[in-house]
Coordinates of C-alpha atoms and ligand atoms in Angstrom, one line a residue:
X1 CA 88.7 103.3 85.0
X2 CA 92.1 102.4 86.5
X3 CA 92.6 100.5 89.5
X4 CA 94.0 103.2 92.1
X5 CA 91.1 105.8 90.9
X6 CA 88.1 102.5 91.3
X7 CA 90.0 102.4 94.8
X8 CA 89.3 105.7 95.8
X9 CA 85.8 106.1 94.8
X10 CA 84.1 102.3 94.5
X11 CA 80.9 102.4 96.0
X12 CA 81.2 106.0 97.4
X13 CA 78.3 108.1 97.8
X14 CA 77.6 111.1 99.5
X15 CA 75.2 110.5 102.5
X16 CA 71.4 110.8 100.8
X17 CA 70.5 112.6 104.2
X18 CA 73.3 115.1 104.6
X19 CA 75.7 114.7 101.9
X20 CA 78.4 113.4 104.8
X21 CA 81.0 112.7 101.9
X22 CA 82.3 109.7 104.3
X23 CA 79.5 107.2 104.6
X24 CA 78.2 107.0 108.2
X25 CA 78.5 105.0 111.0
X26 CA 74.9 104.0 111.1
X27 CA 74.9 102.3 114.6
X28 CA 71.2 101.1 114.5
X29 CA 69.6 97.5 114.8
X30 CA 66.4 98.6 113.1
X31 CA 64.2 101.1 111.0
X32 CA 61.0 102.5 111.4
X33 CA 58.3 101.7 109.0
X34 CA 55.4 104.3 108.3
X35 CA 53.0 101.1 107.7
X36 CA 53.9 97.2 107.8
X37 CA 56.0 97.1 104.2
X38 CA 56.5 100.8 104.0
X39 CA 59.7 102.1 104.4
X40 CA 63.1 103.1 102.6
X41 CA 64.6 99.6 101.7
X42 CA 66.0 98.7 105.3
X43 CA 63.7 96.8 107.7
X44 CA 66.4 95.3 110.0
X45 CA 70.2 95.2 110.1
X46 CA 70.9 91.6 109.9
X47 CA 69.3 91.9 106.5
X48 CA 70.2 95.4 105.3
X49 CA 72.8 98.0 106.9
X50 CA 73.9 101.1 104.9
X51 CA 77.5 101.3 105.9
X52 CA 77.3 97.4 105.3
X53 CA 75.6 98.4 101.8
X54 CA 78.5 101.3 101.0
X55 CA 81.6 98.6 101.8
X56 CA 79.3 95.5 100.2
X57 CA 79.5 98.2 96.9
X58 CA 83.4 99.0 97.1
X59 CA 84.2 95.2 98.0
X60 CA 82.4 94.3 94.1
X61 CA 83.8 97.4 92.4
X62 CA 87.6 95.7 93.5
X63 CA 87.3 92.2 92.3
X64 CA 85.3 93.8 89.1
X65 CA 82.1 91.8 90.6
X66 CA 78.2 92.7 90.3
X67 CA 78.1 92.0 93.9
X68 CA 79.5 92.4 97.3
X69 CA 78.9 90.3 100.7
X70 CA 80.7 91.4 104.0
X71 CA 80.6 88.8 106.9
X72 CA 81.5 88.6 110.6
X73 CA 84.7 87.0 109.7
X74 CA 86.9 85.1 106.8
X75 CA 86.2 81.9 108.3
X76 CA 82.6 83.4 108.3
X77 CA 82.5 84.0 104.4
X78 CA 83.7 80.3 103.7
X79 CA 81.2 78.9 106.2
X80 CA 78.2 80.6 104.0
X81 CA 79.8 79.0 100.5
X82 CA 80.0 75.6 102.0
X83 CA 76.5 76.0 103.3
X84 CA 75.7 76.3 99.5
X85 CA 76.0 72.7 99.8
X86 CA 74.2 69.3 100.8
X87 CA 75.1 66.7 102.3
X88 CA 76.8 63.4 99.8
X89 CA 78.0 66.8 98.1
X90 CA 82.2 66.7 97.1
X91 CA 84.5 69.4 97.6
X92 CA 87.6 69.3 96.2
X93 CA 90.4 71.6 98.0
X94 CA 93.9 72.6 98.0
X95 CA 96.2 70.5 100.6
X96 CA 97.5 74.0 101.4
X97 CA 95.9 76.5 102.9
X98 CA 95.0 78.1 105.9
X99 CA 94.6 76.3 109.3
X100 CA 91.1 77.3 109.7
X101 CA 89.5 76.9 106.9
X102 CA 90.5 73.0 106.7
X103 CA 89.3 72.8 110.3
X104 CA 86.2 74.4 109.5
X105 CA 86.1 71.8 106.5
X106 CA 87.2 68.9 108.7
X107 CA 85.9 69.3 111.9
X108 CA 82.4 70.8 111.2
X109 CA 81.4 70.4 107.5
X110 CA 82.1 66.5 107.3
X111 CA 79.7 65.9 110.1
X112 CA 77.1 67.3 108.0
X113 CA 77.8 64.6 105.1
X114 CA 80.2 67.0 103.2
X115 CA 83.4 65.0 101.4
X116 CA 86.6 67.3 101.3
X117 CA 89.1 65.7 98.7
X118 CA 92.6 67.5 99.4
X119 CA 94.9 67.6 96.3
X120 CA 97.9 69.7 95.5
X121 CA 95.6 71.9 93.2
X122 CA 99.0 74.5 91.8
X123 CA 99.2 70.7 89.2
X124 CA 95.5 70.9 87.6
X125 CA 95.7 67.3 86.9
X126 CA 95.1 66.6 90.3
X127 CA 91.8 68.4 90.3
X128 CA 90.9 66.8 87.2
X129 CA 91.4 64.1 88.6
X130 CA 89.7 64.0 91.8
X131 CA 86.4 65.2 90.1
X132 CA 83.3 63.0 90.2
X133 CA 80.0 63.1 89.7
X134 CA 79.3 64.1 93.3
X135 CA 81.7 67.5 92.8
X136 CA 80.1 70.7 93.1
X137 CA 82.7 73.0 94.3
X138 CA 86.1 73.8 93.7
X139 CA 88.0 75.5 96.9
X140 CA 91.3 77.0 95.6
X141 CA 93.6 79.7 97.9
X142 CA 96.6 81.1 95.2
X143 CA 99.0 82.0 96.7
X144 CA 98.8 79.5 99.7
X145 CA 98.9 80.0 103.3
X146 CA 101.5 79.4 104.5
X147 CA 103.8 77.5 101.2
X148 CA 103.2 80.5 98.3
X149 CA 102.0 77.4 96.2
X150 CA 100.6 78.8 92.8
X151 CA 97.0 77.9 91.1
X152 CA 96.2 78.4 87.7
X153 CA 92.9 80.2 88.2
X154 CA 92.2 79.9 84.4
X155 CA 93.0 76.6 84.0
X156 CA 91.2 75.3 87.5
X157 CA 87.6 77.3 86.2
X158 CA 88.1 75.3 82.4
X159 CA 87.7 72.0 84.6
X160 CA 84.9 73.6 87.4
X161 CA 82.5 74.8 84.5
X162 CA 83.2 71.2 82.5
X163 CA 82.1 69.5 86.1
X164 CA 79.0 72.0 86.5
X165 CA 81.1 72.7 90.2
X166 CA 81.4 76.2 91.1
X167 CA 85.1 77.6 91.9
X168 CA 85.5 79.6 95.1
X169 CA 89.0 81.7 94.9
X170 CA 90.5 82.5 98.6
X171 CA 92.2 85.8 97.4
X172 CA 93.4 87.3 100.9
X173 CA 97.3 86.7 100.3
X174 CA 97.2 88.5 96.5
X175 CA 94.3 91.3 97.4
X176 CA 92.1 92.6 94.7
X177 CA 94.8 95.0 94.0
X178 CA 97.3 92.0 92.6
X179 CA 94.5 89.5 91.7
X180 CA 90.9 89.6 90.1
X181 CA 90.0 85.6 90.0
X182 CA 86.0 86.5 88.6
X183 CA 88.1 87.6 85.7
X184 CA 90.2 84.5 85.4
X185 CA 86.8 82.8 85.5
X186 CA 85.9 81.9 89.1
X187 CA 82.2 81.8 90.6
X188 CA 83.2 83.2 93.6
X189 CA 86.1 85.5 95.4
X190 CA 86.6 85.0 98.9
X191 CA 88.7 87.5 101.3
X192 CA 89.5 87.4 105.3
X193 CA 88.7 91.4 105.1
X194 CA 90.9 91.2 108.4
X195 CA 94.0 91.3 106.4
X196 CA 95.4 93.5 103.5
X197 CA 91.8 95.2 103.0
X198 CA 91.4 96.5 106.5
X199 CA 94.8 96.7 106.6
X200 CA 95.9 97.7 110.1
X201 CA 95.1 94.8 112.2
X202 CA 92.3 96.4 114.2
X203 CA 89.0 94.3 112.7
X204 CA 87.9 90.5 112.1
X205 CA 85.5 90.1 108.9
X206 CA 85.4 88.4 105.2
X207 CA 84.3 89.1 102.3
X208 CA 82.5 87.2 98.7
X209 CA 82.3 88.6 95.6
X210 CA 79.8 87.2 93.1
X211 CA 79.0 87.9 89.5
X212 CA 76.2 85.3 89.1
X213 CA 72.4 87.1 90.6
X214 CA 70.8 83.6 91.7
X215 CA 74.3 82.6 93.2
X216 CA 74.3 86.1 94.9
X217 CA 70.7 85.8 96.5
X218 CA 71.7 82.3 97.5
X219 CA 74.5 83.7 99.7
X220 CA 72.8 87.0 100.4
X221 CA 69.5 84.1 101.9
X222 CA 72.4 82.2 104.2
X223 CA 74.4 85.6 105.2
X224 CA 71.1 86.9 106.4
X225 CA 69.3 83.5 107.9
X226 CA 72.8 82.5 109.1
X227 CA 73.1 86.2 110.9
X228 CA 77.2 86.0 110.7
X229 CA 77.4 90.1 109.2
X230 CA 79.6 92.2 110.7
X231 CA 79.0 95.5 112.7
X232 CA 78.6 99.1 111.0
X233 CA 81.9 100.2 113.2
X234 CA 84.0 97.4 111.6
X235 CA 82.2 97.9 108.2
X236 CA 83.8 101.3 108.4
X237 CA 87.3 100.5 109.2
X238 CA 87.3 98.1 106.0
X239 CA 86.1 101.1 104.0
X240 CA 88.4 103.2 105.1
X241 CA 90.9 100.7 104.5
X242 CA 90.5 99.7 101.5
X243 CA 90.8 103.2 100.3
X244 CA 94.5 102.6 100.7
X245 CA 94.9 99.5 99.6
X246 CA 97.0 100.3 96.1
X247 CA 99.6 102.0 97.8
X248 CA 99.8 99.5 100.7
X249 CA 99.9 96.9 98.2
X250 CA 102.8 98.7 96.3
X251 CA 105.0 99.5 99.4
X252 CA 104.0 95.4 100.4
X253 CA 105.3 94.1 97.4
X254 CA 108.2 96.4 97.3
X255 CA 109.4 95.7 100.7
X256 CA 108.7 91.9 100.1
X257 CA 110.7 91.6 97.2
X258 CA 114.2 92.9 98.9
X259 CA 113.5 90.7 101.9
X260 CA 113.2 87.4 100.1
X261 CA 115.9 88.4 98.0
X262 CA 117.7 89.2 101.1
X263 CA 117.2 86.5 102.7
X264 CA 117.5 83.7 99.8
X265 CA 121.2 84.7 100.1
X266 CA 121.2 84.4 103.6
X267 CA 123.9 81.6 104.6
X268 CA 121.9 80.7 107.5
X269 CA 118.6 80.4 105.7
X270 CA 117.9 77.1 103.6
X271 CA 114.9 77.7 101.4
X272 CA 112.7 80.9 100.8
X273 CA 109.1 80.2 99.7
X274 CA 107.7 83.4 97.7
X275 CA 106.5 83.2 93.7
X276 CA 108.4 86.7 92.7
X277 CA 111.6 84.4 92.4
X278 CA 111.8 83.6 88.8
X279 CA 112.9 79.4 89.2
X280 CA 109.9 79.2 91.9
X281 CA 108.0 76.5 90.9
X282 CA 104.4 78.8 90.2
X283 CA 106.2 81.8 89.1
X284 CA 105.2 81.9 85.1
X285 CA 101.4 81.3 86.8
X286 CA 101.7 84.2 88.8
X287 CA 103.3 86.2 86.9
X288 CA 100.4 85.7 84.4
X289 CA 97.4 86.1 86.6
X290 CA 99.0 88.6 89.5
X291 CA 100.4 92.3 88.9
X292 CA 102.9 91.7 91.3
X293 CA 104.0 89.2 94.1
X294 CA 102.9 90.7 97.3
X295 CA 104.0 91.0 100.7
X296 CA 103.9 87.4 102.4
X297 CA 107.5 85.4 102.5
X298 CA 108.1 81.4 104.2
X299 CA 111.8 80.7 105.0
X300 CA 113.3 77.7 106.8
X301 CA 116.6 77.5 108.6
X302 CA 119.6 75.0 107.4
X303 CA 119.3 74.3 111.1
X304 CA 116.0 72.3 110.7
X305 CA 115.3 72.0 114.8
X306 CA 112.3 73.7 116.4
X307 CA 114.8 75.4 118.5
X308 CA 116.3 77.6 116.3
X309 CA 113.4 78.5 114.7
X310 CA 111.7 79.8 118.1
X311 CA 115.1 81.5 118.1
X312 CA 114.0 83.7 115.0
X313 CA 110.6 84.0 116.4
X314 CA 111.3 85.3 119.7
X315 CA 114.5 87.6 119.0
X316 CA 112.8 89.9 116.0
X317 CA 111.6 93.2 117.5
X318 CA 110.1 95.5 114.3
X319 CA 108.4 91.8 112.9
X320 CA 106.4 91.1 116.3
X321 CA 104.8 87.6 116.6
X322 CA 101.7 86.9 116.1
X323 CA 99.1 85.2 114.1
X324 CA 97.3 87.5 111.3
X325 CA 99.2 89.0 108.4
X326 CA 98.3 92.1 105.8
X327 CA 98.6 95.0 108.1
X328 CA 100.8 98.1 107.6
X329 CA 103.1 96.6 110.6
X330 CA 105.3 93.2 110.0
X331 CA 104.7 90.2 111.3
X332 CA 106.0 86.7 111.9
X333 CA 104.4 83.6 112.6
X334 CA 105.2 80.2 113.7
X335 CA 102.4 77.9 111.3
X336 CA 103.3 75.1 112.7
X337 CA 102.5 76.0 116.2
X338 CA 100.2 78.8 115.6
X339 CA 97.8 79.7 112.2
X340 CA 97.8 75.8 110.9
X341 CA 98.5 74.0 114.6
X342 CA 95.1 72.4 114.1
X343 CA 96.3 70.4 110.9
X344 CA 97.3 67.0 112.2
X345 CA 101.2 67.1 112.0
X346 CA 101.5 64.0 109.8
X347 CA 99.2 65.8 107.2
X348 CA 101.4 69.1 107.4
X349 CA 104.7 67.3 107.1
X350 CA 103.4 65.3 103.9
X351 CA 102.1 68.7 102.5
X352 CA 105.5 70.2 103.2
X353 CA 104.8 72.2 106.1
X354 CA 107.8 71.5 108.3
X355 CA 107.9 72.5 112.2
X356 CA 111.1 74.8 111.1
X357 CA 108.9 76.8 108.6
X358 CA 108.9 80.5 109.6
X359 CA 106.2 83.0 107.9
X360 CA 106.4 86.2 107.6
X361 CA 103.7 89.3 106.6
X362 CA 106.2 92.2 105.7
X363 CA 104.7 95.3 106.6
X364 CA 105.4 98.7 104.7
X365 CA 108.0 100.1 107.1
X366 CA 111.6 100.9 105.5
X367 CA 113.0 97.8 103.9
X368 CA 116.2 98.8 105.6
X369 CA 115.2 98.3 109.3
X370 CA 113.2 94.9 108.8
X371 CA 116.6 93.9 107.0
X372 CA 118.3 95.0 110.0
X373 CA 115.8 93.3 112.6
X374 CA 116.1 89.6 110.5
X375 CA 119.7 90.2 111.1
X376 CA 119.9 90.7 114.4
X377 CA 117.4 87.8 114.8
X378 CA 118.9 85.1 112.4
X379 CA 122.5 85.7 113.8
Ligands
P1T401 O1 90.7 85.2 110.4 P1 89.5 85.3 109.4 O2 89.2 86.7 109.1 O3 88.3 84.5 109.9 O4 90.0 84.7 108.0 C1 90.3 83.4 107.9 C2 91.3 83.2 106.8 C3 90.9 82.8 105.5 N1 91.8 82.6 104.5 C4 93.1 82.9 104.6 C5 94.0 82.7 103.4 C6 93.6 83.3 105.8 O5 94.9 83.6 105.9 C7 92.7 83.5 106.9 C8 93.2 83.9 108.3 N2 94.6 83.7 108.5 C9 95.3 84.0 109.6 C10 94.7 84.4 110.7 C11 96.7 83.7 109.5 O6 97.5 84.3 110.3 O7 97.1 83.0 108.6

């Protein structure tokens, strides 16, 4: 089945009690049981949730998975695969990537005993490298947040299954429409659900998609006993989302493609991060293992001070600022200051995060008028 058709109808049934051809709602904390044990496969809705179950179905349909876990939040889904883990255990993680995720790595994991090893992981020798005994997962985002960096998925699972480490894929900037790392022979697919699969900025919530059964129940044990699962409501909106998500995705890409074109040949603007361009330093990667190059653009100025960058940021009125990205509405952010302030700044700079870098999530409004509204904005 092709991808826009799986879209439409992954894990959609009717409703077994009235046939509701939307799945429900079902705003309940428990289920009544006719005896202790006896009842219809839900006892309570930390554990079991059917609107949870119905988007838990469509999230493993997308990334061609057996299985589907929703959480409370991205940040939430990468908490439960790091609690895979004990204590004198290695991780080895890309240098860049989202603000949150290294200070959940930082800040909280490494007072449990967990090592994080940060290495520029788009050159596979420096995972290679930086495996040892002690490795036992591989934590890779392609593209990255916020510098477009490229991994090769294949090439980064050759050395994880050699190690006996598992490789957990942080998907959100490609989507499952534009990326499927299980395929490219990952253990594990992480999304922040908050972005281009809810897709209109109005819920928080993450996602894993696992092939492996025992690795499954070992995240299904912590998303339960951990409690971090998100509500039926915002179950919903995801569903509903995602039903969308190709032509988003299309219109994304589209749109993202003229701007960074645009605004390579800006005079004003000195460098445009985005892997669609084809002397980008991942391109032949990503051309390989995405369909297309999505939606998510990094530009700096020529004029390198903080001052004209908050300049950009606070003249642009379709692209409104503000952390987040992957809704239908644009969007521009300030990393240093904002999604990745919580990197120390010595750490950003030597990963090439600079204070002038601007970010931006174009939206799927007319190419035209976010042209215009750069314009205006970068003089
Ligand atoms: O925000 P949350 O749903 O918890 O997801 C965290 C997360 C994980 N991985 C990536 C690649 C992300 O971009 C994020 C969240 N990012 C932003 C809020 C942002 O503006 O970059």
């Amino acid at each position: 089945m092709k991808i826009a058709t799986k879209i439409i109808h992954a894990g959609a049934e009717p409703d077994p009690s009235t046939g509701a051809i939307m799945t429900p709602i079902y705003q309940t904390s428990t289920y009544v049981q006719k005896a202790p044990g006896d009842h219809k496969g839900y006892e309570y809705a930390r554990s079991q949730n059917p609107t949870r179950k119905a988007l838990e179905d469509a999230l493993a349909v997308l990334e061609n998975a057996k299985y589907g876990l929703a959480f409370s939040s991205g940040v939430a889904a990468t908490d439960a695969v790091i609690k895979l883990l004990n204590p004198g255990d290695e991780v080895i993680a890309a240098s860049d990537m989202y603000g949150g995720t290294y200070r959940l790595f930082t800040k909280v994991f490494e007072r449990f005993g967990i090592k994080f090893i940060y290495v520029d992981t788009s050159d596979v020798k420096n995972v290679e490298a930086a495996i040892t005994a002690n490795t036992k997962l591989i934590w890779v985002e392609t593209p990255t947040n916020p510098l477009m960096n490229i991994t090769d998925i294949e090439a980064v699972a050759a050395i994880s299954k050699k190690a006996g480490a598992l490789l957990c894929v942080d998907n959100t900037f490609a989507s499952p429409f534009l990326q499927n790392p299980l395929d490219l022979g990952a253990d594990i697919v992480m999304h922040s659900a908050t972005k281009y699969l809810g897709g209109h900025s109005d819920v928080i919530q993450g996602s894993l998609m696992i092939n492996d059964t025992e690795l499954r129940d070992k995240l299904y044990f912590i998303q339960k006993s951990c409690g971090a699962v998100p509500g039926p409501q915002d179950c919903f909106l995801v569903l509903r989302g995602i039903r969308t998500l190709h032509i988003r995705m299309e219109r994304h890409c589209f749109n993202g493609k003229i701007i960074a074109h645009w605004l390579r040949k800006h005079p004003k603007v000195a460098k445009v991060y985005w892997p669609g361009f084809e002397d980008s330093p991942g391109h032949e990667v990503a051309k390989r293992q995405m369909k297309d190059f999505g939606g998510m653009i990094s530009f700096t100025l020529k004029d390198e001070s903080i001052e004209a960058a908050n300049k950009v940021l606070s003249s642009t009125k379709l692209f409104s600022l503000a952390e987040s990205l992957g809704g239908v509405e644009s969007l521009v952010n300030h990393p240093a200051s904002m999604t990745h302030a919580s990197i120390p700044k010595e750490e950003r700079i030597k990963n090439g995060l600079s204070d002038g870098l601007i970010r931006l999530s174009v939206g799927i409004e007319d190419a035209d008028d976010l042209i215009e509204d750069l314009q205006q904005a970068i003089g």
